[in-house]
XYZ file of N, CA and C in Angstrom:
405
model
N 97.382 90.070 75.668
C 96.611 90.337 75.451
C 96.558 91.286 74.506
N 95.673 91.166 73.022
C 95.667 91.541 72.212
C 95.072 93.137 71.907
N 95.021 94.220 71.374
C 94.049 95.436 71.892
C 92.792 95.543 70.457
N 92.951 93.577 70.498
C 91.392 94.364 69.325
C 90.161 93.035 70.248
N 90.650 92.311 71.177
C 90.175 91.539 72.040
C 89.642 92.524 73.135
N 87.951 91.844 72.753
C 87.119 92.078 72.961
C 85.878 90.853 73.230
N 85.288 90.803 74.759
C 85.297 89.977 75.450
C 83.339 90.048 74.250
N 82.774 88.841 74.451
C 81.413 89.284 73.849
C 80.459 87.980 75.015
N 79.567 88.944 75.621
C 79.212 88.690 76.437
C 77.798 87.276 75.657
N 77.584 86.258 76.893
C 76.949 84.982 76.381
C 75.005 85.731 76.723
N 74.660 86.270 75.660
C 72.727 86.630 75.748
C 72.155 85.701 75.707
N 71.059 85.864 75.230
C 69.500 85.093 75.147
C 70.061 85.706 74.165
N 69.402 85.210 72.340
C 69.006 85.379 71.709
C 67.882 86.468 71.044
N 68.161 87.741 71.073
C 66.902 88.880 71.356
C 66.784 88.745 69.743
N 67.371 89.037 69.257
C 67.780 89.914 67.705
C 67.766 91.536 67.823
N 68.596 91.731 68.923
C 68.601 93.112 69.410
C 70.720 93.582 68.844
N 70.917 92.331 68.801
C 72.738 92.344 68.663
C 73.370 92.337 69.216
N 74.837 92.006 69.432
C 75.488 91.307 70.653
C 76.412 92.851 71.564
N 76.978 91.784 72.593
C 77.639 92.727 73.616
C 78.999 93.081 74.346
N 79.379 94.100 73.254
C 80.404 93.003 73.909
C 81.594 94.477 74.331
N 82.543 93.781 75.740
C 83.273 94.719 76.469
C 84.772 94.262 76.968
N 85.333 96.049 76.497
C 86.547 96.405 76.513
C 87.418 95.207 77.294
N 88.912 94.750 77.350
C 89.809 94.472 78.430
C 89.615 95.565 79.615
N 90.040 97.270 78.959
C 89.830 98.195 79.375
C 88.728 98.749 80.725
N 87.131 98.417 80.367
C 86.438 97.791 81.005
C 86.219 96.997 82.730
N 87.142 96.237 81.976
C 87.018 95.616 83.836
C 88.788 95.921 84.099
N 89.445 96.727 83.550
C 90.858 96.803 84.137
C 89.549 98.355 85.318
N 88.539 98.938 84.808
C 88.466 100.536 85.372
C 87.336 99.722 86.323
N 86.364 99.647 86.226
C 85.544 98.763 87.856
C 86.701 97.465 88.412
N 88.108 96.931 88.347
C 88.263 95.875 89.126
C 89.171 96.390 89.910
N 90.004 98.516 89.416
C 90.277 99.090 89.659
C 89.658 100.364 90.959
N 88.817 100.481 90.278
C 88.004 101.110 91.678
C 86.703 100.280 92.688
N 87.497 99.330 91.782
C 86.259 98.111 93.125
C 87.758 98.135 94.055
N 89.694 97.771 93.968
C 90.095 97.653 94.326
C 90.678 98.747 95.727
N 90.067 100.183 94.691
C 90.230 101.121 95.608
C 89.720 102.217 96.635
N 88.585 101.048 96.669
C 87.940 101.779 97.824
C 87.466 100.168 98.542
N 89.044 99.242 98.834
C 88.477 98.520 100.134
C 89.601 98.838 100.934
N 89.467 99.439 102.261
C 90.004 100.084 103.310
C 91.374 99.099 103.417
N 92.461 100.168 104.201
C 93.901 99.367 104.017
C 94.446 99.346 102.930
N 94.203 99.664 101.883
C 94.504 99.840 100.701
C 94.598 101.514 100.407
N 96.540 101.892 100.448
C 97.225 103.067 99.903
C 96.700 103.908 98.709
N 97.579 102.564 98.056
C 96.735 103.483 96.579
C 97.127 101.701 95.261
N 97.242 102.893 94.336
C 97.345 101.292 93.402
C 98.503 101.563 92.728
N 99.497 100.980 91.974
C 100.905 100.758 91.417
C 100.409 101.508 90.276
N 101.085 101.760 89.628
C 101.249 102.414 88.219
C 102.632 101.933 87.961
N 102.505 102.476 86.736
C 104.160 103.162 86.508
C 104.135 104.883 86.131
N 105.921 105.226 85.031
C 106.263 106.052 84.861
C 104.837 107.686 84.143
N 104.356 107.273 82.785
C 103.301 107.326 82.037
C 101.848 107.537 83.020
N 101.442 106.628 83.934
C 100.559 106.956 84.493
C 100.166 107.948 86.097
N 101.669 108.067 86.021
C 101.544 108.996 87.470
C 101.499 110.450 86.532
N 102.369 110.956 84.919
C 102.089 112.161 84.567
C 101.413 112.529 83.869
N 100.704 111.671 83.381
C 99.422 111.699 83.057
C 97.924 112.065 84.493
N 98.439 111.655 85.421
C 97.179 112.127 86.504
C 97.599 113.526 87.121
N 98.797 113.172 87.388
C 99.996 114.344 87.545
C 99.290 116.378 86.451
N 98.456 115.354 85.429
C 98.186 116.360 84.877
C 96.248 116.673 84.592
N 96.315 116.019 85.957
C 94.634 116.036 85.729
C 93.899 115.161 85.133
N 93.778 113.832 84.428
C 93.027 112.545 84.015
C 93.986 111.828 85.009
N 92.291 110.821 85.983
C 92.126 109.850 87.034
C 92.184 109.027 86.343
N 93.254 108.166 86.441
C 93.491 106.863 85.608
C 92.982 105.869 86.487
N 91.386 104.895 86.452
C 91.292 104.088 87.791
C 91.723 103.225 86.656
N 91.997 102.564 85.977
C 93.089 101.711 85.301
C 94.075 100.227 85.857
N 94.620 101.611 87.020
C 96.273 101.939 87.712
C 96.452 100.018 88.150
N 97.462 100.358 88.512
C 97.658 98.787 89.112
C 96.900 97.076 88.659
N 96.291 97.090 87.943
C 95.445 96.281 86.670
C 95.133 95.740 86.121
N 95.935 94.431 85.513
C 95.990 94.257 84.830
C 94.731 92.985 84.457
N 94.972 93.041 82.348
C 94.221 92.033 83.097
C 93.760 91.094 82.066
N 93.843 89.876 81.542
C 94.359 88.593 80.965
C 92.054 88.017 80.712
N 92.775 87.490 79.404
C 91.304 87.213 78.550
C 92.390 85.069 78.597
N 92.011 84.922 78.962
C 92.552 83.071 78.781
C 91.356 82.428 78.809
N 90.748 80.702 77.423
C 90.830 79.702 77.926
C 89.634 79.717 78.873
N 90.646 79.628 79.823
C 89.570 79.319 80.989
C 88.662 80.321 81.879
N 88.970 81.537 81.755
C 88.214 83.091 82.022
C 89.059 84.223 81.765
N 88.559 85.006 82.604
C 89.048 86.085 82.781
C 90.235 86.211 83.921
N 90.902 86.731 83.937
C 92.441 86.835 85.189
C 92.934 87.782 85.525
N 92.339 88.781 86.525
C 93.234 90.063 87.364
C 94.339 89.965 87.301
N 94.513 90.677 87.800
C 95.827 90.479 88.867
C 95.507 92.242 89.505
N 95.836 92.507 90.157
C 95.962 93.652 90.960
C 97.455 94.236 91.318
N 98.448 95.753 91.258
C 98.984 95.669 92.443
C 99.499 96.455 93.149
N 99.156 96.804 94.035
C 98.814 97.470 95.157
C 99.696 97.344 96.292
N 99.817 98.813 96.949
C 100.208 98.889 98.253
C 99.390 99.192 99.073
N 99.570 98.402 100.705
C 99.228 98.261 102.048
C 99.354 99.694 102.163
N 98.413 99.305 103.624
C 98.817 100.715 104.220
C 99.135 100.005 105.856
N 100.562 100.797 106.525
C 100.629 100.085 107.853
C 99.597 99.697 108.774
N 100.256 98.546 109.761
C 99.475 98.469 110.635
C 98.248 97.797 110.774
N 97.862 96.884 108.663
C 96.611 96.660 108.282
C 96.334 94.879 108.189
N 95.931 94.157 108.851
C 95.668 92.790 108.358
C 96.090 92.871 106.511
N 97.120 92.000 106.248
C 97.399 91.989 104.928
C 96.438 91.072 104.461
N 96.789 89.913 104.739
C 95.739 88.409 104.485
C 94.482 89.020 104.544
N 93.712 89.049 105.089
C 92.016 90.572 105.819
C 91.931 91.477 104.287
N 92.490 91.387 104.336
C 92.334 93.138 103.251
C 92.232 92.754 101.701
N 93.460 91.378 101.553
C 94.077 91.114 100.177
C 92.641 90.211 100.075
N 91.470 89.216 100.876
C 90.800 89.072 101.100
C 89.051 89.666 100.085
N 89.398 90.933 100.343
C 88.268 91.761 100.725
C 88.869 92.798 99.226
N 89.483 92.366 99.012
C 90.346 92.999 97.274
C 88.965 92.740 96.902
N 89.747 91.317 96.684
C 88.981 89.029 95.667
C 87.874 89.866 95.926
N 87.236 89.751 97.185
C 85.655 89.820 96.649
C 85.051 90.781 96.104
N 84.911 92.275 96.556
C 84.964 93.330 96.067
C 85.012 93.482 94.899
N 85.809 92.858 94.367
C 86.002 92.613 92.730
C 85.348 91.803 91.617
N 85.177 91.034 92.370
C 84.475 89.460 91.827
C 83.378 90.177 91.824
N 82.452 90.310 92.601
C 81.432 91.668 92.773
C 80.667 92.132 92.815
N 81.770 92.894 91.870
C 81.394 94.606 91.115
C 81.634 93.705 89.769
N 82.335 93.035 89.342
C 82.276 92.364 88.238
C 80.759 91.886 87.786
N 81.010 91.361 88.814
C 79.113 90.122 88.121
C 78.277 91.154 88.369
N 77.699 92.396 89.425
C 76.894 93.417 88.976
C 76.773 94.338 88.231
N 77.842 94.355 87.603
C 78.196 94.931 86.919
C 78.353 94.540 85.336
N 79.326 93.613 84.985
C 79.298 93.080 83.890
C 78.592 91.345 83.341
N 78.091 90.858 84.794
C 76.872 89.179 84.770
C 78.234 88.440 84.217
N 80.078 88.453 83.900
C 81.151 88.480 84.528
C 81.361 87.637 85.575
N 81.862 86.090 85.965
C 82.838 85.974 87.162
C 84.517 85.588 86.309
N 84.773 86.096 86.876
C 86.324 85.734 87.251
C 86.786 84.309 87.176
N 87.762 84.605 86.530
C 88.356 82.172 87.569
C 89.059 83.286 88.425
N 89.636 84.029 88.888
C 91.900 84.362 89.418
C 91.169 85.396 89.771
N 91.230 86.106 91.288
C 91.830 87.943 90.748
C 92.861 87.780 92.311
N 94.099 87.737 90.935
C 95.457 87.211 91.981
C 95.659 89.280 92.649
N 95.923 88.884 94.116
C 96.787 90.755 94.503
C 98.174 90.166 94.826
N 98.150 91.414 94.306
C 99.885 91.271 94.412
C 100.360 92.451 95.243
N 101.357 92.636 96.636
C 100.910 93.308 97.783
C 102.873 93.631 97.478
N 103.369 95.290 96.843
C 103.695 95.499 96.052
C 104.913 96.866 97.152
N 104.044 97.075 98.384
C 104.507 97.800 99.251
C 103.663 97.959 100.286
N 104.447 99.478 101.442
C 104.059 99.333 102.681
C 104.005 100.833 102.632
N 103.021 100.775 102.695
C 103.111 102.643 102.969
C 102.641 103.312 104.429
N 103.337 103.935 105.028
C 103.463 104.659 106.350
C 102.558 106.426 106.242
N 101.743 105.806 107.622
C 101.759 106.841 107.389
C 102.554 108.542 107.893
N 102.146 109.395 107.468
C 103.271 110.868 107.753
C 102.892 111.369 108.441
N 103.741 111.184 109.427
C 103.732 112.067 110.828
C 104.063 113.382 110.739
N 103.211 113.950 111.511
C 103.091 115.248 111.256
C 104.166 115.816 112.716
N 105.184 116.822 112.463
C 106.600 116.637 113.227
C 106.033 117.683 113.065
N 106.190 118.086 115.125
C 106.939 119.261 115.188
C 107.330 120.071 115.159
N 106.587 121.912 114.098
C 108.194 122.147 113.487
C 109.434 122.720 115.172
N 110.085 122.753 114.669
C 111.892 123.030 115.480
C 112.138 124.784 115.654
N 111.780 124.693 116.471
C 112.715 126.351 116.637
C 113.205 126.963 116.971
N 114.099 127.421 116.696
C 115.631 127.083 117.114
C 115.790 128.426 118.197
N 116.228 128.851 119.484
C 115.988 128.586 120.821
C 117.787 129.232 121.268
N 117.744 130.519 120.880
C 118.912 131.552 121.737
C 118.411 131.568 123.289
N 119.629 131.379 123.834
C 119.596 131.426 125.224
C 121.361 132.476 125.291
């Protein structure tokens, strides 16, 4: 994806100008839509996004890759799932949620929404404190 690539909206000629959407906007929309699905533990990021989040800035595009191709918009989601859920069902819900969010917010339809499950996150079991017993 090139740095200056913008997605131009197809709309009726109103004489008011044109509307362009940056791929980063699509990344943010898709990231939020994926993260709000029950069963998604977290989105995958890299070291840089982890450092930025520790400094207080939330990166909503983390774990999302958007490609603008001749065929349309291709969205790749990289996420970790919670242990014990049905991965195919949650992946389908992620795809549906992203498609609906993009349609509602941008009137764009993604040609592909690919879900890449890169891990499973287990619940942190609370361990009872161990006491030294002296006899």
